Short mmCIF file of C-alpha atoms and ligand atoms in Angstrom, two decimals:
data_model
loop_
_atom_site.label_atom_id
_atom_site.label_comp_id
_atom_site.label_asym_id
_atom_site.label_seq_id
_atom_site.Cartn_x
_atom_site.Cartn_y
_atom_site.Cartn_z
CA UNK I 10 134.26 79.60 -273.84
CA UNK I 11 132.14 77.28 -271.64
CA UNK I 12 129.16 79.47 -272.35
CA UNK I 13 129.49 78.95 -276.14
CA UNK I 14 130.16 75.35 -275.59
CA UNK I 15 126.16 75.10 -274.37
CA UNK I 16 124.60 77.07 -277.29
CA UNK I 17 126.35 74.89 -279.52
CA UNK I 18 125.46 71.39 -277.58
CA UNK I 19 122.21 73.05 -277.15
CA UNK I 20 122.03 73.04 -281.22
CA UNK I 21 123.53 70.04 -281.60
CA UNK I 22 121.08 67.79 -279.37
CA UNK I 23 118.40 69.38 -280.30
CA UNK I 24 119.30 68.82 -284.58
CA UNK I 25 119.68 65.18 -283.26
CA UNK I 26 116.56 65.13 -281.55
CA UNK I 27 114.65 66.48 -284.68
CA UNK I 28 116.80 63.81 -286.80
CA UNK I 29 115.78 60.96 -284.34
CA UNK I 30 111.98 62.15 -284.25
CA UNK I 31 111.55 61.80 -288.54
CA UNK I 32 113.65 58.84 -288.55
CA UNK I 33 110.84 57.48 -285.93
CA UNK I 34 108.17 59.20 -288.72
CA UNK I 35 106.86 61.07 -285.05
CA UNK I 36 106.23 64.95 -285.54
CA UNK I 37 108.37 67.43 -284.44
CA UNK I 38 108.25 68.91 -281.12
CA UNK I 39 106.69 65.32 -279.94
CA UNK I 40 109.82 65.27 -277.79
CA UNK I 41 110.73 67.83 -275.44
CA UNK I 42 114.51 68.18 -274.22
CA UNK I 43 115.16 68.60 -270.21
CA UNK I 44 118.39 69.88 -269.47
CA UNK I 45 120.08 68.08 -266.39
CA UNK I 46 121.36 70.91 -264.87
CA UNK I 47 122.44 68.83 -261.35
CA UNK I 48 126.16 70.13 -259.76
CA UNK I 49 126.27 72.63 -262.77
CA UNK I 50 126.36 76.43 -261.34
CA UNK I 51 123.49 79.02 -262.30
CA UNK I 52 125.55 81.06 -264.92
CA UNK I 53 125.34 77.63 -267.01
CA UNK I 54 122.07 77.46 -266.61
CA UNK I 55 121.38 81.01 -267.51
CA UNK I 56 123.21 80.29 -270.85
CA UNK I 57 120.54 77.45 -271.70
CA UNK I 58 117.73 79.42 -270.81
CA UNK I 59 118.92 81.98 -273.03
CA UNK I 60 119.56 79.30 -275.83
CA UNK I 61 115.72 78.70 -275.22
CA UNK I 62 115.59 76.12 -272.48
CA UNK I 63 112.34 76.21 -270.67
CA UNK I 64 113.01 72.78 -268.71
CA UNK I 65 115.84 72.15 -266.14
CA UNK I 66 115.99 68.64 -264.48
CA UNK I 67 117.26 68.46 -260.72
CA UNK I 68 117.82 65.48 -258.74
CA UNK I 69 118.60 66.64 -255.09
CA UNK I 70 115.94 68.66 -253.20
CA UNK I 71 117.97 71.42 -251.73
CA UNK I 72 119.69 71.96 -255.11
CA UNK I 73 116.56 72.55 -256.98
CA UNK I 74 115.82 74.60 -254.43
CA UNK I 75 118.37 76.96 -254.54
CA UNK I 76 118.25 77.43 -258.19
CA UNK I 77 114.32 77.74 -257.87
CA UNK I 78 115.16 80.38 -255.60
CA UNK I 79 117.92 82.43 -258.25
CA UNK I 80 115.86 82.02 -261.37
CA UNK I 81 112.56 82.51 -259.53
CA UNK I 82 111.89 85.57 -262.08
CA UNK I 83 112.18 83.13 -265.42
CA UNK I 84 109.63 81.31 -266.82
CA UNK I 85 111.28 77.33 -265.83
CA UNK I 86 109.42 74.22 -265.46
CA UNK I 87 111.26 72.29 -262.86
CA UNK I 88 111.53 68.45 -263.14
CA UNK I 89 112.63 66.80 -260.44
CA UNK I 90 114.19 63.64 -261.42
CA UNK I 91 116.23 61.93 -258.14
CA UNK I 92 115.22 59.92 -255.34
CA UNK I 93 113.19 61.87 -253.49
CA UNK I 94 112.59 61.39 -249.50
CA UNK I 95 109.28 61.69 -248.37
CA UNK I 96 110.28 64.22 -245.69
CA UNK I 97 111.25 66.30 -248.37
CA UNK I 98 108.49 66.32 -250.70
CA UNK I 99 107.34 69.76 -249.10
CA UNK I 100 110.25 71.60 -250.02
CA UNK I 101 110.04 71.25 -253.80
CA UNK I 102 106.02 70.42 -253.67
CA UNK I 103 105.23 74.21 -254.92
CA UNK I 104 108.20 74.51 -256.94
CA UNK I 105 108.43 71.21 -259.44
CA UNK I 106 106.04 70.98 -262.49
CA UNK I 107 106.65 67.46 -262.29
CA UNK I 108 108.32 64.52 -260.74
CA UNK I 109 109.47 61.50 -262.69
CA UNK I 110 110.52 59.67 -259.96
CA UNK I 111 107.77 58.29 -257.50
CA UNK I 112 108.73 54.71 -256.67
CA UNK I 113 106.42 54.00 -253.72
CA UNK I 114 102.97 54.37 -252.38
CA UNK I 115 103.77 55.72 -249.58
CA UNK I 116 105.91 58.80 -251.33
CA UNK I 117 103.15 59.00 -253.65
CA UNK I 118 100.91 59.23 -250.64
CA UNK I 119 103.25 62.12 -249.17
CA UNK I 120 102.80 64.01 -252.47
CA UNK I 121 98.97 64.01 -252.56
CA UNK I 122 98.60 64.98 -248.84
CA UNK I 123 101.49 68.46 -249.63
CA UNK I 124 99.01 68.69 -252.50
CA UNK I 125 96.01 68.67 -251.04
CA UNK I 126 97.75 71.58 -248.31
CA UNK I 127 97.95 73.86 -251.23
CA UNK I 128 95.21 72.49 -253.56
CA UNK I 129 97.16 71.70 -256.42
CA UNK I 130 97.48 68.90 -258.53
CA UNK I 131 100.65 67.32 -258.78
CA UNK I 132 101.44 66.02 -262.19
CA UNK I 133 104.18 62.56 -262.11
CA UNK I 134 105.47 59.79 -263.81
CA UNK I 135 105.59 56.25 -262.13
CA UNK I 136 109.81 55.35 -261.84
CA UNK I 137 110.22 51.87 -263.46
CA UNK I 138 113.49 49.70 -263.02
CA UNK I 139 113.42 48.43 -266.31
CA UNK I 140 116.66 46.63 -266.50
CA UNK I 141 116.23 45.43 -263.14
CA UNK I 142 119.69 46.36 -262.32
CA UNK I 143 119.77 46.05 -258.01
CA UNK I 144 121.46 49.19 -257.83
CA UNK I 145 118.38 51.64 -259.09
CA UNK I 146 115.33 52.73 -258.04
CA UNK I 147 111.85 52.29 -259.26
CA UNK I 148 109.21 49.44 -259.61
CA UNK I 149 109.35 46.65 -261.53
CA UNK I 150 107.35 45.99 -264.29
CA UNK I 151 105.51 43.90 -263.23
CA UNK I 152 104.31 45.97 -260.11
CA UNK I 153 103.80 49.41 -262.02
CA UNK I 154 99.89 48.45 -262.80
CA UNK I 155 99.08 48.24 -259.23
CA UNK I 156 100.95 50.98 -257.75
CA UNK I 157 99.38 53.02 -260.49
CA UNK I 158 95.67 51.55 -259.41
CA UNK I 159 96.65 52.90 -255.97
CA UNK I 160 98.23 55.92 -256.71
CA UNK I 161 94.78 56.83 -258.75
CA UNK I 162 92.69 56.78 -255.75
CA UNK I 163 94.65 59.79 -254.04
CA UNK I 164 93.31 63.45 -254.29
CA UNK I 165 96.04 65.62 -256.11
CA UNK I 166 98.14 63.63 -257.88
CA UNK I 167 98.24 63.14 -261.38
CA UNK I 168 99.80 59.92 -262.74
CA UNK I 169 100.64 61.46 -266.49
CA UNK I 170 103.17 58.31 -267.44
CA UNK I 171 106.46 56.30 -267.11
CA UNK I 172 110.28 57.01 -266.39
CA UNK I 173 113.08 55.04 -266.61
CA UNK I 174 116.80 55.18 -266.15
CA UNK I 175 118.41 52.98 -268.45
CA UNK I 176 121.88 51.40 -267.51
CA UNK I 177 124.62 53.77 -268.25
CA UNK I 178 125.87 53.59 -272.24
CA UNK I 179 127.69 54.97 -274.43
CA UNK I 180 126.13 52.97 -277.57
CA UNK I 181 122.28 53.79 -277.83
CA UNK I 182 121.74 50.81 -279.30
CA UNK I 183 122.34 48.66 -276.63
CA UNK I 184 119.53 50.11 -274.62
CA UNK I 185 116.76 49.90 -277.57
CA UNK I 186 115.21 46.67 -275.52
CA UNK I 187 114.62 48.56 -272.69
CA UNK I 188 113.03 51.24 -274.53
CA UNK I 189 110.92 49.07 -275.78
CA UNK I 190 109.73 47.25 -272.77
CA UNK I 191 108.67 50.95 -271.21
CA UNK I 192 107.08 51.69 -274.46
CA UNK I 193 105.00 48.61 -274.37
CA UNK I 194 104.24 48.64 -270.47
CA UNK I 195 102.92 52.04 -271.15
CA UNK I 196 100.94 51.26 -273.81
CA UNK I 197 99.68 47.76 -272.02
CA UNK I 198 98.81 49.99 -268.88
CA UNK I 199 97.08 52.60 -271.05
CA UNK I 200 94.81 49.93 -272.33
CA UNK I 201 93.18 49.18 -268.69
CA UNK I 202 91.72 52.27 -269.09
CA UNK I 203 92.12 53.39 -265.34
CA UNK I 204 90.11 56.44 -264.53
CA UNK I 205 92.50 59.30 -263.75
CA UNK I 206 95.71 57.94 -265.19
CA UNK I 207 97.09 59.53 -268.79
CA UNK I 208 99.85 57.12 -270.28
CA UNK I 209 101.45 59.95 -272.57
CA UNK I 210 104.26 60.72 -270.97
CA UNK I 211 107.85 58.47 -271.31
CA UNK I 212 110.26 60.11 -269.92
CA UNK I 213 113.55 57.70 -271.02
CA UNK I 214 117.05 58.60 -272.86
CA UNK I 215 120.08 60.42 -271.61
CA UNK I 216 123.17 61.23 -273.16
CA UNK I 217 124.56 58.55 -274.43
CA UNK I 218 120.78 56.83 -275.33
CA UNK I 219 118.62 59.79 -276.46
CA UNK I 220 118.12 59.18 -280.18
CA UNK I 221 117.49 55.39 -279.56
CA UNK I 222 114.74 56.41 -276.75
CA UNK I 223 113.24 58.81 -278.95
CA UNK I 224 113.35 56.14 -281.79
CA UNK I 225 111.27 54.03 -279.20
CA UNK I 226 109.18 56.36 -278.23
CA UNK I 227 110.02 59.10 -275.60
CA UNK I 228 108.53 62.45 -274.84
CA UNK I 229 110.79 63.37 -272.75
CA UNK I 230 114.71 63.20 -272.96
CA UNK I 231 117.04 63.90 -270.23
CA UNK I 232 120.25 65.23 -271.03
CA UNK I 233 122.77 66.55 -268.90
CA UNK I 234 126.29 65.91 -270.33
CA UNK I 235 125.89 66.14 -273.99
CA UNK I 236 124.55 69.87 -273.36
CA UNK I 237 126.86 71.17 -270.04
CA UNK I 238 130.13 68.31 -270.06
CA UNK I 239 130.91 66.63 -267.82
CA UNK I 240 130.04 67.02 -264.21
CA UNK I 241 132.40 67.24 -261.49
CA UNK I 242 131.62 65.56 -258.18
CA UNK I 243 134.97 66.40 -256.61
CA UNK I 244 134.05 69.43 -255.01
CA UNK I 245 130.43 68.58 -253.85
CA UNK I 246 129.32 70.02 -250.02
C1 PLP L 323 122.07 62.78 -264.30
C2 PLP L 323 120.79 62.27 -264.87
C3 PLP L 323 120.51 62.40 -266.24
C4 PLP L 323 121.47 63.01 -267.24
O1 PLP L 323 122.56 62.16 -267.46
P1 PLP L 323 123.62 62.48 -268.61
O2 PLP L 323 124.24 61.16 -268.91
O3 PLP L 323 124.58 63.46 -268.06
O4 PLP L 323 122.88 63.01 -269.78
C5 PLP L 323 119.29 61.95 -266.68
N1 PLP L 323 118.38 61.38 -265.84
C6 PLP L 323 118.62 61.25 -264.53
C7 PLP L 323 117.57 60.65 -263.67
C8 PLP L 323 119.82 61.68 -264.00
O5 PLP L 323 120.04 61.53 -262.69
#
Protein backbone atom coordinates (compact mmCIF):
# COMPACT_ATOMS: atom_id res chain seq x y z
CA UNK A 1 0.00 0.00 0.00
CA UNK A 2 2.78 2.38 1.15
CA UNK A 3 4.73 1.45 -1.94
CA UNK A 4 1.89 2.59 -4.27
CA UNK A 5 1.37 5.60 -2.16
CA UNK A 6 5.11 6.86 -3.60
CA UNK A 7 4.51 6.12 -7.33
CA UNK A 8 1.49 8.03 -7.08
CA UNK A 9 3.07 11.17 -4.97
CA UNK A 10 5.93 10.58 -7.21
CA UNK A 11 3.32 11.46 -10.21
CA UNK A 12 1.64 13.84 -8.51
CA UNK A 13 4.69 16.26 -7.57
CA UNK A 14 6.21 15.83 -10.41
CA UNK A 15 2.62 16.92 -12.72
CA UNK A 16 2.84 19.90 -10.24
CA UNK A 17 6.27 20.61 -10.87
CA UNK A 18 5.72 20.59 -14.73
CA UNK A 19 2.43 22.81 -14.00
CA UNK A 20 4.52 25.28 -11.82
CA UNK A 21 7.50 25.37 -14.46
CA UNK A 22 4.90 26.70 -17.66
CA UNK A 23 3.03 28.77 -15.34
CA UNK A 24 6.70 30.40 -14.65
CA UNK A 25 6.98 30.22 -18.87
CA UNK A 26 10.61 28.17 -17.71
CA UNK A 27 11.16 24.88 -19.84
CA UNK A 28 10.59 21.68 -18.67
CA UNK A 29 13.07 19.68 -16.91
CA UNK A 30 14.62 23.26 -15.69
CA UNK A 31 13.75 21.87 -12.27
CA UNK A 32 14.94 18.74 -10.97
CA UNK A 33 13.02 16.97 -7.96
CA UNK A 34 15.27 15.56 -4.86
CA UNK A 35 13.53 13.19 -2.86
CA UNK A 36 14.16 13.70 1.00
CA UNK A 37 14.55 10.37 1.83
CA UNK A 38 15.88 11.24 5.75
CA UNK A 39 14.36 8.53 8.64
CA UNK A 40 12.53 6.78 5.66
CA UNK A 41 13.83 2.95 5.35
CA UNK A 42 15.58 1.66 2.02
CA UNK A 43 12.53 -0.36 0.63
CA UNK A 44 10.91 3.31 0.26
CA UNK A 45 13.56 4.42 -1.35
CA UNK A 46 13.85 1.54 -3.70
CA UNK A 47 10.19 2.29 -4.72
CA UNK A 48 11.27 5.95 -5.91
CA UNK A 49 14.15 4.84 -7.66
CA UNK A 50 12.06 2.54 -9.46
CA UNK A 51 9.43 5.38 -10.11
CA UNK A 52 12.59 7.03 -11.75
CA UNK A 53 14.25 8.92 -8.94
CA UNK A 54 17.85 9.50 -9.63
CA UNK A 55 18.31 12.07 -6.59
CA UNK A 56 17.88 11.24 -2.83
CA UNK A 57 18.50 14.11 -0.29
CA UNK A 58 20.08 13.11 3.23
CA UNK A 59 20.67 15.29 6.06
CA UNK A 60 22.66 13.24 8.72
CA UNK A 61 26.10 11.84 7.74
CA UNK A 62 25.90 8.34 9.01
CA UNK A 63 22.42 7.97 7.43
CA UNK A 64 23.53 8.80 4.00
CA UNK A 65 26.01 6.62 4.64
CA UNK A 66 24.32 3.64 5.24
CA UNK A 67 22.01 3.98 2.38
CA UNK A 68 25.15 4.89 0.15
CA UNK A 69 26.33 1.72 1.32
CA UNK A 70 22.75 -0.54 0.33
CA UNK A 71 22.13 1.13 -2.98
CA UNK A 72 25.84 1.36 -3.82
CA UNK A 73 24.95 -0.74 -7.15
CA UNK A 74 22.23 2.10 -8.48
CA UNK A 75 22.98 4.88 -10.35
CA UNK A 76 21.99 7.84 -7.21
CA UNK A 77 23.27 11.23 -6.94
CA UNK A 78 23.46 11.91 -3.28
CA UNK A 79 22.66 15.43 -1.93
CA UNK A 80 23.48 16.07 1.26
CA UNK A 81 21.33 18.70 2.64
CA UNK A 82 21.85 18.97 6.82
CA UNK A 83 24.25 20.59 8.95
CA UNK A 84 27.20 19.07 8.34
CA UNK A 85 30.25 18.89 11.01
CA UNK A 86 33.47 19.45 9.72
CA UNK A 87 34.81 16.25 11.32
CA UNK A 88 32.53 14.55 9.23
CA UNK A 89 32.99 15.88 5.91
CA UNK A 90 35.28 12.75 5.12
CA UNK A 91 32.73 10.30 5.54
CA UNK A 92 30.31 11.45 2.84
CA UNK A 93 33.26 13.48 0.82
CA UNK A 94 33.41 10.47 -1.91
CA UNK A 95 29.92 9.65 -1.68
CA UNK A 96 27.71 13.13 -2.14
CA UNK A 97 27.40 14.72 -5.67
CA UNK A 98 26.71 17.75 -3.89
CA UNK A 99 26.20 19.62 -0.71
CA UNK A 100 23.72 22.44 -0.33
CA UNK A 101 24.58 23.25 2.92
CA UNK A 102 28.10 24.91 3.53
CA UNK A 103 27.56 27.76 5.99
CA UNK A 104 31.16 28.56 6.97
CA UNK A 105 34.63 29.05 5.73
CA UNK A 106 36.06 26.98 7.72
CA UNK A 107 33.65 23.80 6.64
CA UNK A 108 34.15 24.96 3.25
CA UNK A 109 37.84 24.87 3.98
CA UNK A 110 37.42 21.14 5.39
CA UNK A 111 35.73 20.19 2.07
CA UNK A 112 38.49 21.44 -0.28
CA UNK A 113 41.37 19.91 1.80
CA UNK A 114 39.08 15.92 1.71
CA UNK A 115 39.01 17.08 -1.91
CA UNK A 116 42.19 17.77 -2.65
CA UNK A 117 43.05 13.96 -0.72
CA UNK A 118 41.20 12.38 -3.51
CA UNK A 119 41.50 14.99 -6.32
CA UNK A 120 38.06 15.67 -6.91
CA UNK A 121 36.11 18.59 -7.21
CA UNK A 122 33.44 19.08 -4.92
CA UNK A 123 30.44 20.73 -6.41
CA UNK A 124 28.11 23.04 -3.46
CA UNK A 125 25.73 25.53 -2.90
CA UNK A 126 26.38 28.43 -0.35
CA UNK A 127 23.38 27.86 2.72
CA UNK A 128 21.61 31.27 3.05
CA UNK A 129 19.27 32.15 6.11
CA UNK A 130 16.98 34.01 4.19
CA UNK A 131 14.29 34.68 6.64
CA UNK A 132 16.72 35.26 9.21
CA UNK A 133 14.83 33.12 11.53
CA UNK A 134 17.62 32.52 14.78
CA UNK A 135 16.84 29.03 14.79
CA UNK A 136 18.52 28.00 11.15
CA UNK A 137 21.58 27.76 9.68
CA UNK A 138 23.28 29.52 6.88
CA UNK A 139 24.67 33.07 6.08
CA UNK A 140 22.98 36.00 5.81
CA UNK A 141 22.53 37.80 2.87
CA UNK A 142 24.36 40.11 3.29
CA UNK A 143 27.56 37.95 4.05
CA UNK A 144 27.02 35.31 1.13
CA UNK A 145 29.27 37.61 -1.41
CA UNK A 146 32.24 37.35 0.72
CA UNK A 147 32.15 33.91 1.91
CA UNK A 148 31.69 33.08 -1.72
CA UNK A 149 34.98 35.41 -2.64
CA UNK A 150 36.71 33.15 -0.09
CA UNK A 151 35.38 30.00 -0.76
CA UNK A 152 36.64 30.67 -4.62
CA UNK A 153 40.18 30.78 -3.71
CA UNK A 154 40.22 27.03 -2.40
CA UNK A 155 41.43 24.11 -4.71
CA UNK A 156 38.43 21.60 -5.16
CA UNK A 157 35.50 23.12 -4.45
CA UNK A 158 33.02 24.26 -6.71
CA UNK A 159 30.61 27.00 -5.58
CA UNK A 160 27.65 26.07 -8.31
CA UNK A 161 24.81 28.37 -6.34
CA UNK A 162 22.41 29.11 -3.40
CA UNK A 163 20.17 27.08 -0.86
CA UNK A 164 17.74 28.06 1.38
CA UNK A 165 15.34 26.65 3.88
CA UNK A 166 12.37 28.63 3.99
CA UNK A 167 10.28 28.79 7.32
CA UNK A 168 8.03 25.87 7.57
CA UNK A 169 4.42 26.44 5.53
CA UNK A 170 1.77 25.02 4.56
CA UNK A 171 0.59 28.01 2.11
CA UNK A 172 3.34 28.53 -0.68
CA UNK A 173 2.42 31.76 -0.98
CA UNK A 174 3.54 33.02 2.07
CA UNK A 175 7.11 32.17 1.29
CA UNK A 176 7.14 33.84 -2.39
CA UNK A 177 9.30 36.92 -0.69
CA UNK A 178 11.84 34.78 0.30
CA UNK A 179 12.06 33.18 -2.94
CA UNK A 180 12.54 36.12 -4.31
CA UNK A 181 15.23 37.58 -2.21
CA UNK A 182 17.46 34.18 -3.07
CA UNK A 183 16.53 34.65 -6.61
CA UNK A 184 17.79 38.16 -6.68
CA UNK A 185 20.96 37.59 -4.36
CA UNK A 186 21.84 35.00 -6.87
CA UNK A 187 21.43 36.89 -9.67
CA UNK A 188 23.17 40.17 -7.88
CA UNK A 189 26.16 37.76 -6.97
CA UNK A 190 26.25 36.33 -10.49
CA UNK A 191 26.77 39.78 -11.81
CA UNK A 192 30.33 40.27 -9.91
CA UNK A 193 31.47 37.95 -12.19
CA UNK A 194 33.81 36.03 -9.68
CA UNK A 195 36.16 33.69 -11.40
CA UNK A 196 35.24 30.12 -10.45
CA UNK A 197 31.76 30.64 -9.06
CA UNK A 198 28.51 29.45 -11.38
CA UNK A 199 25.23 31.10 -9.92
CA UNK A 200 22.82 28.43 -11.63
CA UNK A 201 21.92 26.49 -9.08
CA UNK A 202 18.80 27.50 -6.36
CA UNK A 203 18.15 24.93 -4.51
CA UNK A 204 14.73 26.33 -2.46
CA UNK A 205 11.03 24.75 -2.00
CA UNK A 206 9.83 21.84 0.04
CA UNK A 207 6.61 20.42 0.49
CA UNK A 208 4.46 22.71 1.39
CA UNK A 209 6.44 25.69 -0.89
CA UNK A 210 7.59 23.86 -4.07
CA UNK A 211 5.40 25.34 -6.80
CA UNK A 212 5.86 28.92 -5.37
CA UNK A 213 9.88 28.29 -5.37
CA UNK A 214 9.76 27.00 -8.71
CA UNK A 215 7.50 30.01 -9.71
CA UNK A 216 10.53 32.10 -8.34
CA UNK A 217 12.97 30.41 -9.74
CA UNK A 218 14.41 27.08 -8.35
CA UNK A 219 16.37 24.31 -9.91
CA UNK A 220 16.21 22.31 -7.40
CA UNK A 221 13.17 21.26 -5.14
CA UNK A 222 13.37 19.31 -2.05
CA UNK A 223 10.62 17.22 -1.17
CA UNK A 224 10.34 14.76 1.37
CA UNK A 225 6.72 14.51 2.69
CA UNK A 226 4.59 15.17 -0.24
CA UNK A 227 6.40 12.02 -1.95
CA UNK A 228 7.07 9.41 1.34
CA UNK A 229 4.35 11.02 4.32
CA UNK A 230 5.09 11.87 7.00
CA UNK A 231 8.19 11.07 8.91
CA UNK A 232 8.31 9.55 12.18
CA UNK A 233 10.92 10.69 14.69
CA UNK A 234 9.60 8.54 17.51
CA UNK A 235 11.67 5.70 17.02
CA UNK A 236 15.02 7.41 15.97
CA UNK A 237 18.56 5.66 17.54
C1 LIG B 1 13.53 17.55 5.61
C2 LIG B 1 14.03 18.54 4.62
C3 LIG B 1 13.33 18.79 3.43
C4 LIG B 1 12.02 18.12 3.07
O1 LIG B 1 10.98 18.61 3.86
P1 LIG B 1 9.46 18.21 3.56
O2 LIG B 1 8.67 19.28 4.20
O3 LIG B 1 9.24 16.88 4.18
O4 LIG B 1 9.28 18.18 2.09
C5 LIG B 1 13.89 19.69 2.54
N1 LIG B 1 15.05 20.34 2.80
C6 LIG B 1 15.74 20.12 3.93
C7 LIG B 1 17.02 20.84 4.14
C8 LIG B 1 15.26 19.23 4.87
O5 LIG B 1 15.96 19.03 6.00
Amino acid sequence: MVINMIKENLEKVEKNIQAALKKANREEKEAILIAVSKTKPISLLQEAYKAGIRDFGENKVQELVEKYEQMSNQEIRWHFIGHLQTNKVKYIIDKVYMIHSVDSFKLAGEISKEALKRQKTIPILVQVNISMEESKFGVYAEEAEELIRKIAKLPKISVQGLMTIAPYTENGESNRYYFQKLNQLSVDIKRKNIDNINMGVLSMGMTGDYETAIEEGATYVRVGTGIFGMRDYSERK
